[in-house]
Coordinates of C-alpha atoms in Angstrom, one line a residue:
Chain K
M1489 CA 7.3 37.1 -21.1
A1490 CA 8.5 33.3 -20.5
L1491 CA 7.9 31.7 -17.1
D1492 CA 11.0 32.2 -14.6
V1493 CA 10.5 28.3 -13.7
A1494 CA 13.6 28.3 -11.4
T1495 CA 12.2 31.0 -8.9
I1496 CA 8.6 29.6 -9.3
K1497 CA 9.9 26.2 -8.5
K1498 CA 11.6 28.0 -4.9
D1499 CA 7.5 28.8 -4.3
F1500 CA 7.0 25.0 -4.1
P1501 CA 8.5 23.6 -0.8
I1502 CA 7.6 19.9 -1.9
L1503 CA 9.6 20.6 -4.9
E1504 CA 13.2 20.8 -2.2
R1505 CA 12.2 16.9 -0.8
T1506 CA 13.9 13.9 -2.5
V1507 CA 12.8 10.5 -2.5
H1508 CA 15.1 7.2 -2.9
D1509 CA 17.9 10.1 -2.4
K1510 CA 16.8 11.7 -5.6
R1511 CA 15.7 14.8 -6.6
L1512 CA 11.7 14.8 -6.7
V1513 CA 10.5 15.1 -9.9
Y1514 CA 6.9 16.0 -9.7
L1515 CA 5.1 14.6 -13.2
D1516 CA 1.8 14.0 -12.2
S1517 CA 0.1 17.4 -11.9
A1518 CA -2.9 16.3 -14.1
A1519 CA -3.9 13.9 -11.1
S1520 CA -3.2 17.0 -8.7
S1521 CA -1.0 19.8 -8.6
Q1522 CA 1.5 21.0 -5.9
K1523 CA 0.8 23.9 -4.0
P1524 CA 3.0 26.9 -3.6
L1525 CA 4.0 28.5 0.0
S1526 CA 1.3 31.5 -0.7
V1527 CA -1.7 28.9 -0.7
L1528 CA -0.3 27.2 2.4
R1529 CA 0.2 30.6 4.4
A1530 CA -3.2 31.4 3.5
M1531 CA -5.1 28.8 4.7
D1532 CA -2.7 28.4 8.0
A1533 CA -3.7 32.4 8.6
Y1534 CA -7.3 31.8 8.6
Y1535 CA -6.8 29.0 11.0
E1536 CA -4.7 31.1 13.2
T1537 CA -6.3 34.1 12.5
T1538 CA -9.8 33.9 11.7
N1539 CA -11.3 30.7 11.6
A1540 CA -15.1 30.9 12.4
N1541 CA -17.9 29.6 10.7
V1542 CA -19.3 31.7 7.5
H1543 CA -22.9 33.5 7.1
R1544 CA -24.0 33.0 11.0
G1545 CA -21.8 34.9 13.9
V1546 CA -22.4 38.7 13.9
Y1547 CA -18.7 38.8 16.0
A1548 CA -15.8 40.2 13.9
I1549 CA -14.2 36.7 13.0
A1550 CA -17.3 35.5 12.1
E1551 CA -17.8 38.5 9.5
E1552 CA -14.1 38.4 8.6
A1553 CA -14.4 34.7 7.7
T1554 CA -17.6 35.3 5.4
R1555 CA -15.9 37.9 3.7
L1556 CA -12.9 35.9 2.9
Y1557 CA -15.1 32.9 1.9
E1558 CA -17.1 35.2 -0.5
K1559 CA -13.9 37.0 -1.9
A1560 CA -13.0 33.3 -2.8
R1561 CA -15.9 33.2 -5.0
T1562 CA -15.3 36.5 -6.5
D1563 CA -11.7 35.8 -7.2
V1564 CA -12.9 32.4 -9.1
A1565 CA -15.7 34.1 -10.8
R1566 CA -12.7 36.6 -12.3
F1567 CA -10.8 33.9 -13.0
M1568 CA -13.0 32.0 -14.8
G1569 CA -14.6 35.1 -17.1
A1570 CA -17.7 34.5 -15.1
G1571 CA -20.4 37.7 -15.4
S1572 CA -21.3 37.6 -12.1
A1573 CA -20.1 35.5 -8.6
A1574 CA -23.8 34.2 -8.1
E1575 CA -23.2 31.8 -10.5
V1576 CA -20.1 30.5 -8.9
V1577 CA -21.4 27.3 -6.5
F1578 CA -18.9 25.9 -4.4
T1579 CA -18.6 21.9 -4.6
K1580 CA -16.2 19.3 -3.3
N1581 CA -14.7 18.8 -7.0
V1582 CA -15.6 18.3 -10.6
T1583 CA -17.2 14.9 -9.6
E1584 CA -19.6 16.5 -7.2
A1585 CA -20.6 19.5 -9.8
I1586 CA -21.2 16.9 -12.3
N1587 CA -23.5 14.7 -10.0
L1588 CA -25.0 18.4 -8.7
V1589 CA -25.9 18.8 -12.6
A1590 CA -27.3 15.2 -12.8
Y1591 CA -29.3 15.2 -9.8
S1592 CA -30.7 18.6 -9.9
W1593 CA -31.2 19.6 -13.7
G1594 CA -31.1 15.7 -14.5
R1595 CA -33.5 14.3 -12.5
T1596 CA -36.0 17.5 -13.3
N1597 CA -35.2 17.7 -17.2
L1598 CA -34.5 14.1 -18.2
A1599 CA -37.0 11.3 -18.7
A1600 CA -36.8 7.7 -20.3
G1601 CA -35.7 8.0 -23.7
D1602 CA -34.2 11.5 -23.4
V1603 CA -30.8 11.7 -25.1
V1604 CA -27.3 12.7 -23.1
V1605 CA -24.5 12.9 -25.6
L1606 CA -21.1 12.2 -24.1
T1607 CA -17.5 11.3 -25.9
E1608 CA -15.6 8.3 -25.6
M1609 CA -12.6 10.3 -23.9
E1610 CA -14.8 11.2 -21.2
H1611 CA -13.2 11.0 -17.5
H1612 CA -15.8 8.5 -15.6
A1613 CA -16.6 11.7 -13.7
N1614 CA -18.8 12.5 -16.7
L1615 CA -19.7 9.3 -17.6
V1616 CA -20.9 7.2 -14.2
P1617 CA -23.5 10.0 -13.3
W1618 CA -25.2 9.8 -16.4
L1619 CA -25.1 5.9 -16.8
A1620 CA -26.8 5.7 -13.4
L1621 CA -29.2 8.3 -15.0
K1622 CA -29.8 5.8 -17.8
A1623 CA -30.1 2.8 -15.3
E1624 CA -32.4 4.6 -13.0
R1625 CA -34.9 6.3 -15.9
G1626 CA -33.5 4.8 -19.0
I1627 CA -32.2 7.8 -20.8
E1628 CA -30.1 7.4 -23.9
I1629 CA -26.5 8.2 -24.1
R1630 CA -24.9 8.6 -27.3
Y1631 CA -21.0 9.0 -27.5
I1632 CA -19.0 11.1 -29.8
P1633 CA -16.2 9.0 -31.1
V1634 CA -12.0 9.8 -31.0
D1635 CA -10.5 9.3 -34.1
G1636 CA -7.1 7.7 -34.4
Q1637 CA -5.0 10.8 -33.7
G1638 CA -7.2 11.5 -30.5
F1639 CA -9.5 14.0 -31.7
L1640 CA -13.3 13.7 -31.7
D1641 CA -14.6 12.4 -34.7
M1642 CA -16.7 15.8 -35.3
T1643 CA -18.2 14.2 -39.1
R1644 CA -21.6 12.8 -37.5
L1645 CA -21.8 15.3 -35.0
D1646 CA -25.4 16.8 -35.7
E1647 CA -26.7 13.4 -36.1
A1648 CA -25.4 12.6 -32.5
L1649 CA -27.1 15.6 -31.1
D1650 CA -30.2 15.5 -33.1
G1651 CA -32.6 15.9 -30.5
A1652 CA -30.4 15.4 -27.3
K1653 CA -31.1 17.4 -24.2
L1654 CA -27.8 17.8 -22.9
L1655 CA -23.9 17.4 -24.3
G1656 CA -21.2 16.6 -21.6
V1657 CA -18.0 16.8 -22.9
T1658 CA -14.5 17.6 -21.2
S1659 CA -12.6 20.5 -22.4
V1660 CA -8.9 18.9 -22.3
S1661 CA -8.4 15.3 -21.7
N1662 CA -6.8 13.8 -18.8
V1663 CA -5.3 11.2 -20.9
L1664 CA -4.7 11.9 -24.7
G1665 CA -4.2 15.9 -23.8
T1666 CA -6.4 16.8 -26.9
M1667 CA -8.0 20.2 -26.9
N1668 CA -11.7 20.0 -27.6
P1669 CA -13.2 23.1 -29.5
I1670 CA -15.6 23.8 -26.9
P1671 CA -16.9 26.9 -28.5
R1672 CA -17.9 25.0 -31.8
L1673 CA -19.3 22.3 -29.7
A1674 CA -21.5 24.9 -27.7
E1675 CA -22.8 26.1 -30.9
A1676 CA -23.7 22.9 -32.5
A1677 CA -25.2 21.6 -29.1
H1678 CA -27.3 24.9 -28.9
A1679 CA -28.4 24.9 -32.4
A1680 CA -29.6 21.1 -31.7
G1681 CA -31.9 22.8 -29.1
A1682 CA -29.1 21.0 -26.2
L1683 CA -27.5 22.4 -23.1
I1684 CA -23.7 21.7 -23.0
L1685 CA -21.6 20.8 -19.6
V1686 CA -18.1 21.3 -19.6
D1687 CA -15.6 18.9 -17.6
G1688 CA -12.7 21.7 -16.8
A1689 CA -10.6 19.6 -14.5
Q1690 CA -7.5 19.8 -17.1
H1691 CA -8.5 23.4 -18.7
A1692 CA -8.9 25.6 -15.8
P1693 CA -5.1 25.2 -14.3
H1694 CA -3.0 25.5 -17.7
M1695 CA -5.0 27.7 -20.3
P1696 CA -6.6 31.4 -20.3
L1697 CA -10.7 30.5 -19.4
D1698 CA -13.4 32.7 -20.3
I1699 CA -16.7 31.3 -20.0
S1700 CA -18.6 33.8 -21.8
A1701 CA -16.4 33.1 -24.9
L1702 CA -16.7 29.1 -24.4
G1703 CA -20.8 29.5 -24.4
C1704 CA -21.4 26.7 -22.4
D1705 CA -24.3 26.5 -19.8
F1706 CA -22.6 24.8 -17.3
F1707 CA -18.6 24.2 -16.1
G1708 CA -16.9 22.4 -13.4
L1709 CA -13.3 23.0 -12.0
T1710 CA -11.3 21.4 -9.3
G1711 CA -9.0 23.4 -6.7
H1712 CA -6.2 20.6 -6.2
K1713 CA -5.5 20.6 -9.9
M1714 CA -4.9 24.5 -10.2
L1715 CA -2.1 24.7 -7.3
G1716 CA -5.3 25.2 -4.5
P1717 CA -6.1 22.7 -1.7
T1718 CA -8.3 19.5 -2.1
G1719 CA -12.0 19.3 -0.9
I1720 CA -12.8 22.4 -3.1
G1721 CA -14.2 22.5 -6.8
V1722 CA -16.6 24.5 -8.7
L1723 CA -19.9 24.4 -10.5
W1724 CA -20.2 27.2 -13.1
A1725 CA -23.8 27.5 -14.7
R1726 CA -25.9 30.4 -16.2
A1727 CA -27.6 32.1 -13.6
D1728 CA -31.1 31.5 -15.2
L1729 CA -30.5 27.4 -14.9
L1730 CA -29.2 27.9 -11.2
E1731 CA -32.5 29.7 -10.2
A1732 CA -34.9 26.7 -11.8
M1733 CA -33.0 23.9 -10.5
P1734 CA -34.1 22.7 -7.5
P1735 CA -31.2 21.9 -4.3
F1736 CA -29.1 19.0 -4.8
L1737 CA -27.8 18.5 -1.1
C1738 CA -30.3 19.7 1.7
G1739 CA -29.6 20.7 5.1
G1740 CA -28.7 23.9 6.9
E1741 CA -27.0 27.2 4.8
M1742 CA -28.9 26.5 1.7
I1743 CA -32.7 27.3 3.3
R1744 CA -34.3 30.4 3.7
D1745 CA -36.7 29.1 5.8
V1746 CA -38.1 25.6 7.5
R1747 CA -41.1 24.9 8.9
L1748 CA -42.1 21.7 10.5
D1749 CA -44.1 21.1 7.3
G1750 CA -41.4 21.9 4.8
F1751 CA -38.8 24.9 3.6
S1752 CA -37.8 27.1 1.1
T1753 CA -34.3 27.6 -0.4
N1754 CA -32.0 30.2 0.0
D1755 CA -30.8 32.4 -3.0
V1756 CA -28.4 31.4 -5.5
P1757 CA -25.3 30.2 -5.5
W1758 CA -26.0 29.3 -1.5
K1759 CA -29.0 27.5 -2.4
F1760 CA -26.3 24.5 -3.4
E1761 CA -24.1 24.8 -0.6
A1762 CA -25.7 23.0 2.1
G1763 CA -23.8 22.5 5.7
T1764 CA -20.5 24.3 6.8
P1765 CA -18.6 24.8 3.5
P1766 CA -14.7 24.4 2.9
I1767 CA -14.0 27.7 4.0
A1768 CA -9.7 27.3 4.5
E1769 CA -10.2 25.5 1.3
A1770 CA -12.0 28.4 -0.2
V1771 CA -9.1 30.5 1.0
G1772 CA -6.4 28.5 -0.3
L1773 CA -8.6 28.7 -4.0
S1774 CA -8.5 32.2 -3.7
A1775 CA -4.9 32.4 -3.3
A1776 CA -4.3 29.8 -6.0
V1777 CA -6.1 31.9 -8.8
E1778 CA -4.1 34.9 -7.8
Y1779 CA -0.9 33.1 -7.5
L1780 CA -1.9 32.2 -11.6
E1781 CA -3.2 35.4 -12.2
A1782 CA 0.4 36.7 -11.6
L1783 CA 2.1 34.4 -13.7
G1784 CA -0.9 35.2 -16.1
M1785 CA -2.7 32.2 -17.7
D1786 CA -1.4 33.0 -21.3
E1787 CA 2.3 32.6 -20.4
V1788 CA 1.2 29.4 -18.0
R1789 CA -0.4 27.8 -21.5
E1790 CA 2.7 29.0 -23.7
H1791 CA 5.2 27.5 -21.2
E1792 CA 3.2 24.0 -20.9
R1793 CA 2.9 23.5 -24.5
S1794 CA 6.7 24.7 -25.4
L1795 CA 7.5 22.1 -22.6
T1796 CA 5.2 19.7 -24.0
A1797 CA 6.8 20.1 -27.7
Y1798 CA 10.4 19.7 -25.7
A1799 CA 9.2 16.2 -24.2
L1800 CA 7.6 15.0 -27.2
D1801 CA 11.0 15.5 -29.3
A1802 CA 13.1 14.3 -26.5
L1803 CA 11.1 11.2 -25.6
R1804 CA 10.6 10.1 -29.5
G1805 CA 14.3 11.1 -30.3
A1806 CA 15.7 8.9 -27.6
H1807 CA 12.6 6.1 -27.5
P1808 CA 11.9 6.0 -31.4
D1809 CA 9.6 2.8 -30.4
L1810 CA 7.7 4.8 -27.9
V1811 CA 4.2 5.3 -28.6
V1812 CA 2.7 8.8 -27.4
H1813 CA -1.0 8.5 -27.4
G1814 CA -2.8 11.6 -28.7
P1815 CA -2.6 14.5 -31.3
P1816 CA 0.8 14.3 -32.5
A1817 CA 1.6 17.9 -32.1
A1818 CA 2.2 19.9 -29.1
D1819 CA -0.2 23.0 -30.3
D1820 CA -3.2 20.6 -30.2
R1821 CA -2.3 19.2 -26.4
G1822 CA -2.2 20.1 -22.9
G1823 CA 0.6 19.4 -21.1
V1824 CA -0.3 15.5 -20.9
I1825 CA 1.5 13.1 -22.1
S1826 CA 0.5 9.1 -22.4
L1827 CA 2.7 6.7 -23.2
Q1828 CA 3.6 3.0 -23.7
Y1829 CA 6.9 2.2 -23.9
R1830 CA 7.6 -1.4 -25.5
D1831 CA 6.0 -3.9 -23.6
V1832 CA 6.5 -2.8 -20.3
H1833 CA 3.4 -2.6 -18.5
P1834 CA 2.8 0.9 -17.1
H1835 CA 2.6 -0.5 -13.4
D1836 CA 6.2 -1.6 -13.9
L1837 CA 7.3 1.6 -15.2
S1838 CA 6.2 4.0 -13.0
Q1839 CA 7.4 1.5 -10.1
V1840 CA 10.9 1.8 -12.0
L1841 CA 10.5 5.7 -12.6
D1842 CA 10.1 6.2 -9.1
Q1843 CA 13.7 4.8 -8.1
A1844 CA 14.7 7.6 -10.0
G1845 CA 12.4 10.3 -8.2
V1846 CA 10.3 10.5 -11.0
C1847 CA 6.3 10.8 -10.4
V1848 CA 4.3 9.3 -13.3
R1849 CA 0.9 8.0 -12.9
A1850 CA 0.0 4.7 -14.1
G1851 CA -3.2 3.2 -14.6
H1852 CA -6.4 3.8 -16.5
H1853 CA -6.7 7.5 -15.8
C1854 CA -10.8 6.7 -14.2
A1855 CA -11.1 6.6 -18.5
K1856 CA -11.9 2.7 -18.5
P1857 CA -13.8 3.3 -21.9
L1858 CA -11.3 5.3 -23.5
M1859 CA -8.8 2.6 -22.7
R1860 CA -11.0 0.0 -24.4
R1861 CA -11.2 2.4 -27.1
L1862 CA -7.0 3.1 -27.1
G1863 CA -6.6 -0.7 -27.1
V1864 CA -4.8 -0.7 -23.8
S1865 CA -5.5 -1.6 -20.3
A1866 CA -3.5 1.2 -18.9
T1867 CA -0.8 4.1 -19.8
A1868 CA 1.9 5.5 -17.9
R1869 CA 1.2 9.2 -17.7
A1870 CA 3.4 12.5 -17.4
S1871 CA 1.7 16.0 -16.7
F1872 CA 2.9 19.1 -16.4
S1873 CA 2.3 22.4 -14.7
V1874 CA 4.3 25.7 -14.1
Y1875 CA 6.8 24.1 -12.0
N1876 CA 8.2 21.7 -14.3
D1877 CA 11.3 22.3 -16.6
E1878 CA 13.2 20.7 -19.3
A1879 CA 15.6 19.5 -16.8
D1880 CA 12.6 17.3 -15.2
V1881 CA 11.9 16.3 -18.6
D1882 CA 15.6 14.9 -19.0
V1883 CA 15.4 12.9 -16.1
L1884 CA 12.1 11.1 -17.1
V1885 CA 13.7 10.2 -20.2
S1886 CA 16.9 8.6 -19.2
A1887 CA 15.0 7.0 -16.4
L1888 CA 12.8 5.1 -19.1
A1889 CA 16.2 3.3 -20.0
D1890 CA 16.5 1.6 -16.8
A1891 CA 13.2 0.3 -17.5
D1892 CA 14.6 -1.1 -20.9
A1893 CA 17.2 -2.8 -19.4
L1894 CA 14.9 -4.6 -16.7
F1895 CA 11.9 -5.8 -18.7
S1896 CA 12.9 -5.7 -22.5
L1897 CA 11.1 -9.1 -23.0
Chain C
M940 CA 14.8 1.3 1.7
P941 CA 13.4 -1.6 -0.5
G942 CA 15.2 -1.4 -3.6
L943 CA 13.5 -2.7 -7.0
E944 CA 15.7 -5.9 -7.2
D945 CA 13.5 -6.5 -3.8
L946 CA 10.5 -6.5 -6.1
Y947 CA 11.8 -7.8 -9.5
R948 CA 13.6 -11.1 -8.7
E949 CA 14.8 -13.1 -11.8
I950 CA 12.2 -15.9 -11.5
I951 CA 9.7 -13.4 -11.4
L952 CA 10.9 -11.5 -14.4
D953 CA 11.0 -15.0 -16.0
H954 CA 7.5 -16.2 -15.6
Y955 CA 6.7 -12.6 -16.9
R956 CA 8.7 -13.1 -19.9
S957 CA 7.6 -16.9 -20.6
P958 CA 4.0 -17.2 -18.9
R959 CA 2.7 -20.6 -17.9
N960 CA -0.5 -22.5 -18.6
R961 CA -1.4 -19.7 -21.0
G962 CA -4.7 -20.0 -22.8
E963 CA -8.4 -21.1 -22.3
L964 CA -10.0 -24.1 -21.4
P965 CA -13.6 -25.4 -23.0
T966 CA -16.5 -24.3 -20.2
P967 CA -17.9 -26.6 -19.2
P968 CA -16.5 -28.9 -18.6
A969 CA -13.8 -26.2 -16.9
H970 CA -15.4 -22.9 -14.8
A971 CA -14.1 -19.8 -16.3
E972 CA -13.5 -16.8 -13.9
T973 CA -12.7 -13.3 -14.2
G974 CA -10.8 -10.9 -11.7
F975 CA -10.5 -7.5 -12.0
N976 CA -8.1 -5.0 -10.1
P977 CA -10.1 -1.4 -10.4
L978 CA -7.3 0.4 -9.4
C979 CA -5.3 -0.1 -12.0
G980 CA -7.3 -2.2 -14.9
D981 CA -5.2 -5.0 -14.9
E982 CA -7.8 -8.3 -15.3
I983 CA -7.3 -12.0 -15.2
T984 CA -9.3 -14.6 -16.7
L985 CA -8.8 -17.9 -15.0
Y986 CA -10.0 -21.5 -16.3
V987 CA -10.0 -24.2 -13.8
Q988 CA -11.2 -28.1 -14.5
V989 CA -11.9 -30.1 -11.4
D990 CA -12.1 -33.7 -11.9
D991 CA -12.9 -35.9 -8.8
G992 CA -12.2 -33.0 -6.6
R993 CA -8.7 -32.4 -8.1
L994 CA -7.7 -29.5 -10.3
A995 CA -6.7 -31.9 -13.1
D996 CA -6.2 -28.3 -15.3
V997 CA -5.8 -24.9 -15.2
K998 CA -4.9 -21.9 -17.9
L999 CA -5.5 -18.2 -17.9
T1000 CA -5.5 -15.3 -20.0
G1001 CA -5.7 -11.7 -19.3
Q1002 CA -3.1 -8.5 -19.2
G1003 CA -1.5 -6.8 -16.4
C1004 CA 2.2 -5.9 -15.1
S1005 CA 4.6 -8.0 -14.2
I1006 CA 3.7 -8.9 -10.8
S1007 CA 0.1 -9.8 -11.3
Q1008 CA 1.1 -11.8 -14.2
S1009 CA 3.9 -13.5 -13.1
S1010 CA 2.0 -14.5 -9.7
A1011 CA -0.7 -15.8 -11.6
S1012 CA 1.6 -18.0 -13.8
M1013 CA 3.4 -19.2 -10.8
M1014 CA 0.0 -19.7 -9.1
S1015 CA -1.0 -21.9 -12.1
T1016 CA 2.2 -24.2 -11.7
A1017 CA 1.7 -24.5 -8.0
V1018 CA -2.1 -25.8 -7.8
K1019 CA -2.4 -27.7 -11.1
G1020 CA -3.0 -31.3 -10.2
L1021 CA -3.6 -30.5 -6.7
S1022 CA -6.8 -31.2 -4.4
V1023 CA -9.3 -28.4 -4.1
D1024 CA -8.4 -28.5 -0.3
E1025 CA -4.4 -28.7 -1.0
A1026 CA -4.6 -25.8 -3.4
R1027 CA -6.8 -23.8 -0.9
A1028 CA -4.4 -24.5 1.6
V1029 CA -1.5 -23.1 -0.7
I1030 CA -3.9 -20.0 -1.1
R1031 CA -4.0 -19.4 2.6
R1032 CA -0.6 -19.6 2.8
F1033 CA 0.4 -17.3 -0.3
K1034 CA -2.1 -14.8 1.2
S1035 CA -0.4 -15.2 4.7
M1036 CA 3.0 -14.1 3.1
M1037 CA 1.4 -11.4 1.6
S1038 CA 0.4 -9.9 4.6
I1039 CA 3.4 -10.2 6.6
H1040 CA 3.5 -7.0 8.9
E1041 CA 6.4 -5.2 7.4
S1042 CA 8.4 -4.9 10.9
R1043 CA 8.8 -9.2 10.7
L1044 CA 10.2 -8.8 7.5
D1045 CA 13.8 -8.6 8.4
G1046 CA 13.0 -11.2 11.6
G1047 CA 12.0 -13.9 9.0
G1048 CA 9.2 -14.8 11.5
E1049 CA 6.1 -16.4 9.9
G1050 CA 2.5 -16.6 11.0
D1051 CA 0.3 -15.1 13.8
G1052 CA 0.1 -18.4 15.7
G1053 CA -3.6 -19.1 14.6
D1054 CA -4.7 -22.7 13.5
E1055 CA -4.8 -21.6 9.7
D1056 CA -1.6 -20.1 9.9
A1057 CA 0.3 -23.1 11.3
E1058 CA -1.5 -25.6 9.0
A1059 CA -0.7 -22.9 5.7
A1060 CA 3.1 -22.3 7.4
N1061 CA 3.5 -26.2 6.4
V1062 CA 2.7 -25.6 2.9
K1063 CA 5.9 -25.1 0.7
L1064 CA 5.7 -22.2 -1.9
G1065 CA 8.4 -22.8 -3.8
D1066 CA 9.2 -20.5 -6.8
L1067 CA 6.7 -18.2 -5.2
E1068 CA 8.6 -17.4 -2.1
A1069 CA 10.1 -15.0 -4.8
L1070 CA 6.9 -13.0 -4.5
Q1071 CA 7.6 -12.1 -0.7
G1072 CA 9.8 -8.8 -1.9
V1073 CA 6.1 -7.5 -2.8
V1074 CA 5.2 -6.7 0.6
K1075 CA 7.6 -4.2 0.7
F1076 CA 5.6 -2.4 -1.8
P1077 CA 2.1 -2.1 -0.6
V1078 CA 0.5 -0.7 -3.5
R1079 CA 1.4 -3.6 -5.7
I1080 CA 0.1 -6.3 -3.2
K1081 CA -3.0 -6.0 -4.9
C1082 CA -1.4 -7.0 -8.1
A1083 CA 0.1 -10.2 -6.3
T1084 CA -2.9 -11.5 -5.1
L1085 CA -5.6 -10.7 -8.1
A1086 CA -5.1 -14.2 -9.5
W1087 CA -5.3 -15.9 -5.9
N1088 CA -8.4 -13.9 -5.3
T1089 CA -9.8 -15.1 -8.9
L1090 CA -8.9 -18.5 -8.1
T1091 CA -10.7 -18.5 -4.7
Q1092 CA -14.0 -17.2 -6.4
A1093 CA -13.4 -19.9 -9.0
L1094 CA -13.1 -22.7 -6.4
D1095 CA -16.1 -21.1 -4.6
A1096 CA -18.1 -21.4 -7.8
V1097 CA -17.2 -25.0 -8.8
G1098 CA -18.0 -26.2 -5.3
A1099 CA -21.4 -24.5 -5.1
S1100 CA -22.2 -26.3 -8.3
S1101 CA -21.0 -29.7 -7.4
Q1102 CA -23.6 -29.7 -4.7
Q1103 CA -26.3 -28.9 -7.0
P1104 CA -28.3 -31.8 -7.5
P1105 CA -28.0 -33.2 -10.8
G1106 CA -30.5 -31.7 -13.6

């Protein structure tokens, strides 16, 4: 059943506000999504009725807080199709999830000359941790190129993977919208003896997720892009990998025993959760996952696919000289549209759109190598979520004409 | 609430559409300095030819938004031909305009009374005054100051190398 966006919009209080006396048209969910009332209320209720540290006190509210925190882990595991909640490690975001892998798994398993394969479309979060390892110990990094339509060029995949220890790839590009063929990439990586790490930041909020079907070894997601709060993300990893990996951050929570001359680590996943975790944020993520599940992730995907198709048609129809980066068809992309409008710089475009109440992201989207590949310094990007509809797209399309009037060269 | 007309004044759009002093200078004798705005990817390379303590020629290349590119263009016309000290005074005056507290915008007050501000207040900015509206859009201030910070770096580098003993 199609999403009832008019009803969904009412669940997001921020969409009732105005900016510059205009209705807020929020088209920047790829940067951070808005939050439904159920998430906000769950977090408030946690602080108002339950707040206590987890895994410590024996009193009633501490036990409740622990139960809510661990329920969030179970909810996320179910949402991801994970076999066990023990494979779900809470982190701050995807960036921390990938850093955890780079520091813990990477520094245990990668030496000078070892190969990590990435792609030209990676977000800095999946580039810089590996570039740091390259600088630190001389690993080799190879890149799968992006073709003219914004797809990964798979023609020399086996060559790139030959002898590699890890393939790191985004599931959905935050710039191009390209949905990468993760199961095929996972198969190729495993055939070459490599593990595969998937940046799922733009996947988890927008389409069904079944970790076992993807065939990956590491998968990161972040709460604030999937209707949840900031400050919480997830690293999912195969249990045997987590067992073998040394801890990343060290301190309280992650230990079994501490002596003056050493320590032993807690079981997974807590081995990787040093210090007091983001408890209220976990409660919020739990509510976000339940909200998305109630909508149905197949329905969410179909809504965003059809809205993207509508937007591509409307934009190209009204502005024939508009350049949209990435795959031409909505079937091949997530709800992300990066565009170049004549000679208008994305910053200026975004400034003009803001006056119409439209929020789009302008910049390099933390993907500077991809910007260079596209031959631009920046793009303006509109991105969709469950609360966007065709009326939002119509405002964007008409506001573009204002930029034309101001900046046409 | 500030409107777009506060930001995109006609003289700014004119410099954006027809940038002045666009191009490169041979290095050496000119000095090249590149500045980045890491937040947005704007980039400017400035070529400065200093002869006898004077900015004999200034050229620039780069890409960016209308604010960063017009500010660079206007800066090049403002400082070309000035002595290094005069150019630094213009930089101080411009940066002071860019740091005016919002509450003083309507009052027209200038400077904090410090010696450098007082000195800088005497420098005439001419067309550059058009960029004053940028301070009402705080995220765009970095766009406007990119070229100026790059010029400061260039003058620092030229000054340092001119103090080196020959050979």
